XYZ file of C-alpha atoms in Angstrom:
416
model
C -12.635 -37.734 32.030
C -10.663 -34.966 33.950
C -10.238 -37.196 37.077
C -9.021 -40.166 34.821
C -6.793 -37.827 32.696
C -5.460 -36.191 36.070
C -4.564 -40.178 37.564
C -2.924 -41.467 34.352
C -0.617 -37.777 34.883
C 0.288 -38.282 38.057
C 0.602 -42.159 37.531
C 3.245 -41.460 34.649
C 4.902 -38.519 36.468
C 5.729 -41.256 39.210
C 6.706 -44.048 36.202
C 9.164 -41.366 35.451
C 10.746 -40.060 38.691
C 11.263 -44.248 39.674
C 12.486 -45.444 35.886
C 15.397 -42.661 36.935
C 16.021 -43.793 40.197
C 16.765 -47.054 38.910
C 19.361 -45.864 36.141
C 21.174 -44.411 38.830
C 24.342 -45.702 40.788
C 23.093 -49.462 42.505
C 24.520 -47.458 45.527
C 21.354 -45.578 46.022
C 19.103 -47.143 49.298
C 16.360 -47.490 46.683
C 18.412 -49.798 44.102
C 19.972 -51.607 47.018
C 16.620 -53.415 47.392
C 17.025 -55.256 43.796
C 18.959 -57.994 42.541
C 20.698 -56.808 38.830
C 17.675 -59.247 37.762
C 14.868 -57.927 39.663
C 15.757 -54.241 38.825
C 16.140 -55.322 34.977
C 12.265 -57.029 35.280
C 11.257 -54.131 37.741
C 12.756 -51.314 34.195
C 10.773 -53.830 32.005
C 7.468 -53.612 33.657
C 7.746 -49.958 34.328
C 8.169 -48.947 30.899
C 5.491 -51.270 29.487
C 3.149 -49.759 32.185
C 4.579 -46.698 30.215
C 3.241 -46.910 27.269
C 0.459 -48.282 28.251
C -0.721 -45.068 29.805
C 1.134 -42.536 27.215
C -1.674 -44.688 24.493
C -4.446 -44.259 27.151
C -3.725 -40.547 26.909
C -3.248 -40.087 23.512
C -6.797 -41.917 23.074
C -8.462 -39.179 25.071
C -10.257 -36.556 23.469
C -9.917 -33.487 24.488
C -13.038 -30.919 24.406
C -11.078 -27.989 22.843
C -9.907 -30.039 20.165
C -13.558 -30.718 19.681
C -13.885 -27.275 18.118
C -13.975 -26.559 14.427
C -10.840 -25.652 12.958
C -12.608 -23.098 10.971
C -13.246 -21.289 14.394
C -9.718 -22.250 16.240
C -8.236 -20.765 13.381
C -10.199 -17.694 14.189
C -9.303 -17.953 18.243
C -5.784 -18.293 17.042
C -5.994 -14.802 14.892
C -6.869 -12.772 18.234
C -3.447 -14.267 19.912
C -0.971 -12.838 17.362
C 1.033 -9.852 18.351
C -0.862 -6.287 17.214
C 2.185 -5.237 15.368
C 4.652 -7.357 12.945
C 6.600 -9.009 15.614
C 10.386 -10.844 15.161
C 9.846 -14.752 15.239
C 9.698 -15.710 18.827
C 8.997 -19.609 19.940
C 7.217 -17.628 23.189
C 4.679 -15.522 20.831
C 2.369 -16.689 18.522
C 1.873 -18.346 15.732
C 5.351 -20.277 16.817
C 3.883 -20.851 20.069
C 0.828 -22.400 19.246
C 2.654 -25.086 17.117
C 4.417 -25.808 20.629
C 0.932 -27.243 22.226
C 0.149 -30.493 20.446
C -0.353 -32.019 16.943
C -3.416 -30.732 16.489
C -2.818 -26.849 16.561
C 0.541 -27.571 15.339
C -1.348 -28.508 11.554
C -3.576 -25.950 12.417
C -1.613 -23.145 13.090
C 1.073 -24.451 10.488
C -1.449 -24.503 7.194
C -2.996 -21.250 7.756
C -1.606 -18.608 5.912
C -3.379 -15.811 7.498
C -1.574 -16.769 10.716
C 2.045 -15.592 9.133
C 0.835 -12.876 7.373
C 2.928 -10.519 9.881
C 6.166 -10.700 10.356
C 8.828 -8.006 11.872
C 12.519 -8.321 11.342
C 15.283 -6.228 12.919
C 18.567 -7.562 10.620
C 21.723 -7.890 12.886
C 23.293 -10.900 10.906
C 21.586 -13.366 13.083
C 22.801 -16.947 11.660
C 19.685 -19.093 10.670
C 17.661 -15.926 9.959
C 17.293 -16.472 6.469
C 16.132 -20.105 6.486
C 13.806 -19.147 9.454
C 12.073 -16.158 7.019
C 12.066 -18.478 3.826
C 9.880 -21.109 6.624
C 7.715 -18.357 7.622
C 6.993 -16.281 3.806
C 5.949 -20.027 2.735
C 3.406 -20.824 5.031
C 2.359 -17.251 4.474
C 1.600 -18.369 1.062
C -0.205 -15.987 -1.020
C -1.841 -14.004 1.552
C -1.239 -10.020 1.847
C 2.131 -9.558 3.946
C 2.684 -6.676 6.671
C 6.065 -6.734 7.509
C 8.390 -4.401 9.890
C 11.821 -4.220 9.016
C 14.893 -2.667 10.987
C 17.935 -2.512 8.963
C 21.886 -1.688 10.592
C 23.803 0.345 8.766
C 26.270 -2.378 8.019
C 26.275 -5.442 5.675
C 23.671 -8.186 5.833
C 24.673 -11.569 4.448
C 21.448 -13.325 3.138
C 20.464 -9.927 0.813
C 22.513 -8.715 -2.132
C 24.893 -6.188 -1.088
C 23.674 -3.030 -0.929
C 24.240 -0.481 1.281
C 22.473 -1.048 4.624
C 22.542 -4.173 3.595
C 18.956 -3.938 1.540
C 17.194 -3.730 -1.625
C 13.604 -5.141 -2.583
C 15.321 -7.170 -5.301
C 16.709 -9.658 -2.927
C 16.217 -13.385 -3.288
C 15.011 -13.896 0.033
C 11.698 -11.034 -0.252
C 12.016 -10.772 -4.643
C 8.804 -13.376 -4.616
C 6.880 -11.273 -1.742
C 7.112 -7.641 -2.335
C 4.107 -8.215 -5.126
C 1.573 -9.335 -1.724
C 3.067 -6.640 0.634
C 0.231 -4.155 1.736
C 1.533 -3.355 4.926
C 5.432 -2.050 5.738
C 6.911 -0.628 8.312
C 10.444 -0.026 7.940
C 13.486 1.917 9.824
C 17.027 2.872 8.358
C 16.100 2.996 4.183
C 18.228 4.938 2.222
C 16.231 7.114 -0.486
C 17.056 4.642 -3.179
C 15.800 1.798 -1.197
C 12.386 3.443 -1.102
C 12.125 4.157 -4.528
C 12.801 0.522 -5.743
C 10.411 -0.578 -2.592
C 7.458 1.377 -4.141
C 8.749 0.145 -7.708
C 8.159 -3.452 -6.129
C 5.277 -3.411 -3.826
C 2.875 -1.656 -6.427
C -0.009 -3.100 -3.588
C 0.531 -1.454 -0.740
C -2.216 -0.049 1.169
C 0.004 1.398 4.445
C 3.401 2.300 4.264
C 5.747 3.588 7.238
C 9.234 4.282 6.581
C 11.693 5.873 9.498
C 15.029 7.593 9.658
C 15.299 8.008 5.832
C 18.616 9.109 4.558
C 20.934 9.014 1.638
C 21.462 11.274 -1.180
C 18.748 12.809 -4.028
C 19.376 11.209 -7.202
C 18.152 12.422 -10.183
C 14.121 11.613 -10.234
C 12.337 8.478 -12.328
C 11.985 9.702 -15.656
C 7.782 8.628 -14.667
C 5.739 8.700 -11.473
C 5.629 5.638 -9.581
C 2.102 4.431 -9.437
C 0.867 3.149 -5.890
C -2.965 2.725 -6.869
C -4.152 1.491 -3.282
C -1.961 3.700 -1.137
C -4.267 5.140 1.730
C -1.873 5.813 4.511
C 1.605 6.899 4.342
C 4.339 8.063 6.952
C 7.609 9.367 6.351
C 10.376 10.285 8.957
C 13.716 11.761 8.073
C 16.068 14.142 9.826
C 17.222 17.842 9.638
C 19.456 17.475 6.908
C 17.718 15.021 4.994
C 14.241 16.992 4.878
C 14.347 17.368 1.136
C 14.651 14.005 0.251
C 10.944 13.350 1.778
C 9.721 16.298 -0.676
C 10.884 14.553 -3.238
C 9.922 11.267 -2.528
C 6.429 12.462 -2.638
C 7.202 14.134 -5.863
C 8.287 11.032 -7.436
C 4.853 9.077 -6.447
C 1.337 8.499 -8.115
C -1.037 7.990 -4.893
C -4.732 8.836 -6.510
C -6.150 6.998 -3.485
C -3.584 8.560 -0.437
C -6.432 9.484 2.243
C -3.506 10.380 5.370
C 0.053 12.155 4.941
C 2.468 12.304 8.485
C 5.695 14.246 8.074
C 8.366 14.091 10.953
C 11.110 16.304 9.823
C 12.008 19.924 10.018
C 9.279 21.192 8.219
C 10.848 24.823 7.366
C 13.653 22.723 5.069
C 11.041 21.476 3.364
C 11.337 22.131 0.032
C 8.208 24.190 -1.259
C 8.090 23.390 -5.437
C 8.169 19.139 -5.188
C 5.168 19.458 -2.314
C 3.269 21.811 -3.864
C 3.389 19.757 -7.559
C 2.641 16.453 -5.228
C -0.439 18.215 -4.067
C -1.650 19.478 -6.708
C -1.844 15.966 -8.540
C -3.505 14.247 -5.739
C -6.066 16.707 -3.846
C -8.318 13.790 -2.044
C -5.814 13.532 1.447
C -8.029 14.154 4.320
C -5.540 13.646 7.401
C -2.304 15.586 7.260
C -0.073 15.680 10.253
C 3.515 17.005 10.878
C 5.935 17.032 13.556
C 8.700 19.188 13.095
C 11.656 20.542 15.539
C 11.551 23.916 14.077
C 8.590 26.072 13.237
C 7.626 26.248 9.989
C 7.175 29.404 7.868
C 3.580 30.885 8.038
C 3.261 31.324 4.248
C 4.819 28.027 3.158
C 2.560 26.461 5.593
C -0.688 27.784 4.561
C -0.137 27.405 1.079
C 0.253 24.232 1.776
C -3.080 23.751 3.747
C -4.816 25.745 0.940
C -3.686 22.648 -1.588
C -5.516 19.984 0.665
C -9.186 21.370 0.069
C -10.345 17.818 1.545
C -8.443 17.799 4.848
C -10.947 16.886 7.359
C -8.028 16.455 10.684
C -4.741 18.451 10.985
C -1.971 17.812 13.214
C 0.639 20.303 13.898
C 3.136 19.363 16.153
C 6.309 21.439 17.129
C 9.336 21.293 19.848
C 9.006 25.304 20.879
C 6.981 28.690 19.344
C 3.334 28.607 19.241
C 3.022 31.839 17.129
C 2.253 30.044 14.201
C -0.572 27.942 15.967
C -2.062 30.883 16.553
C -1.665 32.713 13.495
C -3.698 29.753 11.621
C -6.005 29.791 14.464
C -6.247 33.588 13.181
C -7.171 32.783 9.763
C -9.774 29.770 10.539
C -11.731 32.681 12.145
C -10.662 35.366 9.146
C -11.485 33.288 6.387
C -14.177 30.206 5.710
C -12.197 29.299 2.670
C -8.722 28.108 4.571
C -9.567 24.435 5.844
C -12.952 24.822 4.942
C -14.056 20.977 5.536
C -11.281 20.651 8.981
C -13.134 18.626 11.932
C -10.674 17.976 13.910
C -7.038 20.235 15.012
C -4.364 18.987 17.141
C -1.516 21.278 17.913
C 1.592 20.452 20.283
C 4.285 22.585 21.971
C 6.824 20.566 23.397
C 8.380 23.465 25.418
C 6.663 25.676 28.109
C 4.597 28.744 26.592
C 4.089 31.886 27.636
C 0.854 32.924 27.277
C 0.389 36.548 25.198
C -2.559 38.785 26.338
C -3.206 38.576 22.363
C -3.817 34.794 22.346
C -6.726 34.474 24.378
C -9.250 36.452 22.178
C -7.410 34.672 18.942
C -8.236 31.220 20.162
C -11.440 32.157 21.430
C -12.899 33.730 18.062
C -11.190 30.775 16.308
C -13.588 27.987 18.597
C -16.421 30.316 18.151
C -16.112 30.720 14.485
C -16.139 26.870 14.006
C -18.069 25.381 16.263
C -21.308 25.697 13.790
C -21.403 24.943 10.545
C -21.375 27.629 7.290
C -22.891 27.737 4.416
C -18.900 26.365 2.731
C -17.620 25.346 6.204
C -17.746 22.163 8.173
C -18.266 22.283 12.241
C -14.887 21.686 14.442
C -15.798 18.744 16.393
C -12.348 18.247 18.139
C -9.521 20.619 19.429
C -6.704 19.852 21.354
C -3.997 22.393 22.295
C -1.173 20.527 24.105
C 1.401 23.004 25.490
C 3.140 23.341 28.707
C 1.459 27.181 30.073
C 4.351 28.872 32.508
C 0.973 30.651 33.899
C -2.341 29.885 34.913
C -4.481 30.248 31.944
C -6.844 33.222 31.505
C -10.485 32.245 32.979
C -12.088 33.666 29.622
C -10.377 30.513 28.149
C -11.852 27.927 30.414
C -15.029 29.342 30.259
C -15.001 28.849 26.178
C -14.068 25.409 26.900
C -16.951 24.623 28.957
C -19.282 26.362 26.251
C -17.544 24.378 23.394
C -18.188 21.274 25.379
C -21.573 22.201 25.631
C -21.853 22.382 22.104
C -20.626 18.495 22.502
C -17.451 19.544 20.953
C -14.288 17.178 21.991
C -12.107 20.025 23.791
C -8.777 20.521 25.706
C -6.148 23.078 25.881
C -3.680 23.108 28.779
C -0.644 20.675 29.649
C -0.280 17.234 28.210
C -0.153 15.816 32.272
C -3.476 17.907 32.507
C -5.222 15.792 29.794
C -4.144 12.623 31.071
C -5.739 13.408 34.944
């Protein structure tokens, strides 16, 4: 069957290559050889012999489109993009409706197969037909979509500024299926009617969050199967992340991730979020200033359940050790932690006073308390302006004795 399909290929390919020759100029040498009525009879054969093979090929059966669709559909799953991706005629699913008529109905009438979708809004013409065509073959599937909005108008939503708001005609039918967002450039009102809207969503990233603070909704906003959520904002805007949070109902919120300056953070709006929702187990935050020792540790002491902590800053690791100071103090502060991550973006010098600090700290934690959990991974990722003490190294050979996931030193050091 290969040989035969590979013959009737080449056979057409040279069909094709002498049917042009012919509909060029008669004063080509190979045209000169026919009479107007021989190179008419000469066409007519040609493309008879034509079709003859195009039905020869179409009758062949290919062994890949022997498979079930059940289990192409599946094969077709793995070669989507890993994130929402914009619609690209080079990436899947598009693509595979380029291959044949087969995985064209295939890939066309299965909605988990447009489930993603990524948009970055520039006022692209055709954009909003091209969505509608995607949302509807998405059918009613849950939706994870990434969208990038300009600060400028965009024609196919209601005006808004940035050009957005969940009440659109293009996503109105939609937001009720989204579990999965990802979205840049929202102002604070956006997000509010987005959470107002999407009542399902399980994992929500918003980034570059601005705008001004309204006054709050006069009720929580219930998100009943929020587990993860990420919110980035700048210096300025800090508080409106506070009281974002403040505004939400998350019973089920397992992870929390903060980028912002953390010591603008308002204290009050946190601190009530917190104290209505105590289950979050993984709390990160990446912040260009240091944050304030007490406002920080309060706010630890209102996550009871935080199994990972991630505190990453641009310069100053005093703080990292001062709550490396208390894990070893007290067996109440992070009581159930497993796993710490701390980051210095800027070169450290190292104190005489640290060493014994992070030392008793490992040493403290790496067994398990009556009321304490066992640290089973540490990473301290700073950039040391001097070789680290050799008391330090050997702790981290004991701790990885203890088969506890350990590094502290420079971020190129980790990746050796």
């Amino acid at each position: 069957m290969k040989l035969e399909n590979l013959r009737l290929r080449l056979r057409l390919s040279a069909i094709e290559s002498e049917l042009l020759q012919l509909e060029t100029p008669s004063s080509s040498s190979s045209n000169r050889r026919f009479s107007p009525r021989l190179k008419e009879e000469r066409q007519r054969r040609l493309m008879k012999e034509r079709i003859t093979i195009q039905q020869s090929l179409h009758l062949i059966v290919y062994p890949i489109l022997t498979i079930p669709v059940e289990l192409t559909s599946e094969i077709f799953l793995h070669c989507l993009p890993v994130d929402p991706a914009q619609p690209n005629a080079r990436l899947a699913p598009l693509l595979l409706g380029r291959i044949c008529r087969v995985w064209r109905n295939i890939a066309y009438t299965d909605p988990k197969l447009w489930a993603s979708l990524g948009l970055r809004i520039w006022g692209r013409k055709g954009l909003k037909l091209g969505v509608e065509d995607w949302l509807r073959r998405a059918g009613s599937v849950p939706l994870a979509l990434s969208l990038v909005f300009p600060f400028s108008h965009c024609p196919f939503f209601k005006s808004f500024h940035c050009g957005f708001h969940p009440s659109s005609l293009l996503l109105s039918d939609n937001w009720g299926r989204l579990t999965s967002l990802r979205g840049e450039n929202f102002a604070y009102t956006d997000c509010l009617a987005l959470f107002v809207h999407a009542p399902r969503l399980i994992r929500c990233e918003l980034v570059s969050i601005f705008g001004y603070l309204p006054p709050p909704p006069a009720t929580h906003i219930l998100l009943n199967d929020l587990e993860d959520l990420s919110l980035t904002t700048d210096g300025p805007s800090t508080c409106l992340l506070s009281s974002l949070l403040d505004s939400l109902a998350v019973p089920k919120l397992r992870a929390l991730r903060l980028v912002c300056t953390f010591y603008l953070f308002p204290e009050n709006p946190f601190l009530s979020f917190l104290q209505r929702f105590t289950v979050i187990q993984t709390f990160s935050v990446q912040s260009r200033g240091s944050p304030d020792y007490g406002f920080l540790t309060t706010i630890l002491d209102a996550m009871p359940t935080l199994i990972s902590f991630e505190l990453r800053l641009l310069y100053s690791a005093t703080i990292v050790f001062d709550i490396l100071r208390l894990l070893n103090d007290s067996t109440t502060f992070l009581p159930r932690v497993q796993k710490l991550l701390f980051s210095i973006t800027q070169s450290v010098t190292w104190e005489d006073s640290f060493t014994p600090i992070l030392i008793d700290a490992l040493s403290s934690r790496s067994e398990a308390k009556p009321g304490t959990t066992r640290l089973v991974d540490f990473r301290f990722l700073f950039n040391p302006v001097a070789q680290l003490d050799a008391q330090i190294s050997g702790c981290v050979s004991k701790m990885k004795g203890k088969e506890m996931r350990i590094y502290v030193g420079s971020v190129a050091g980790m990746l050796l």
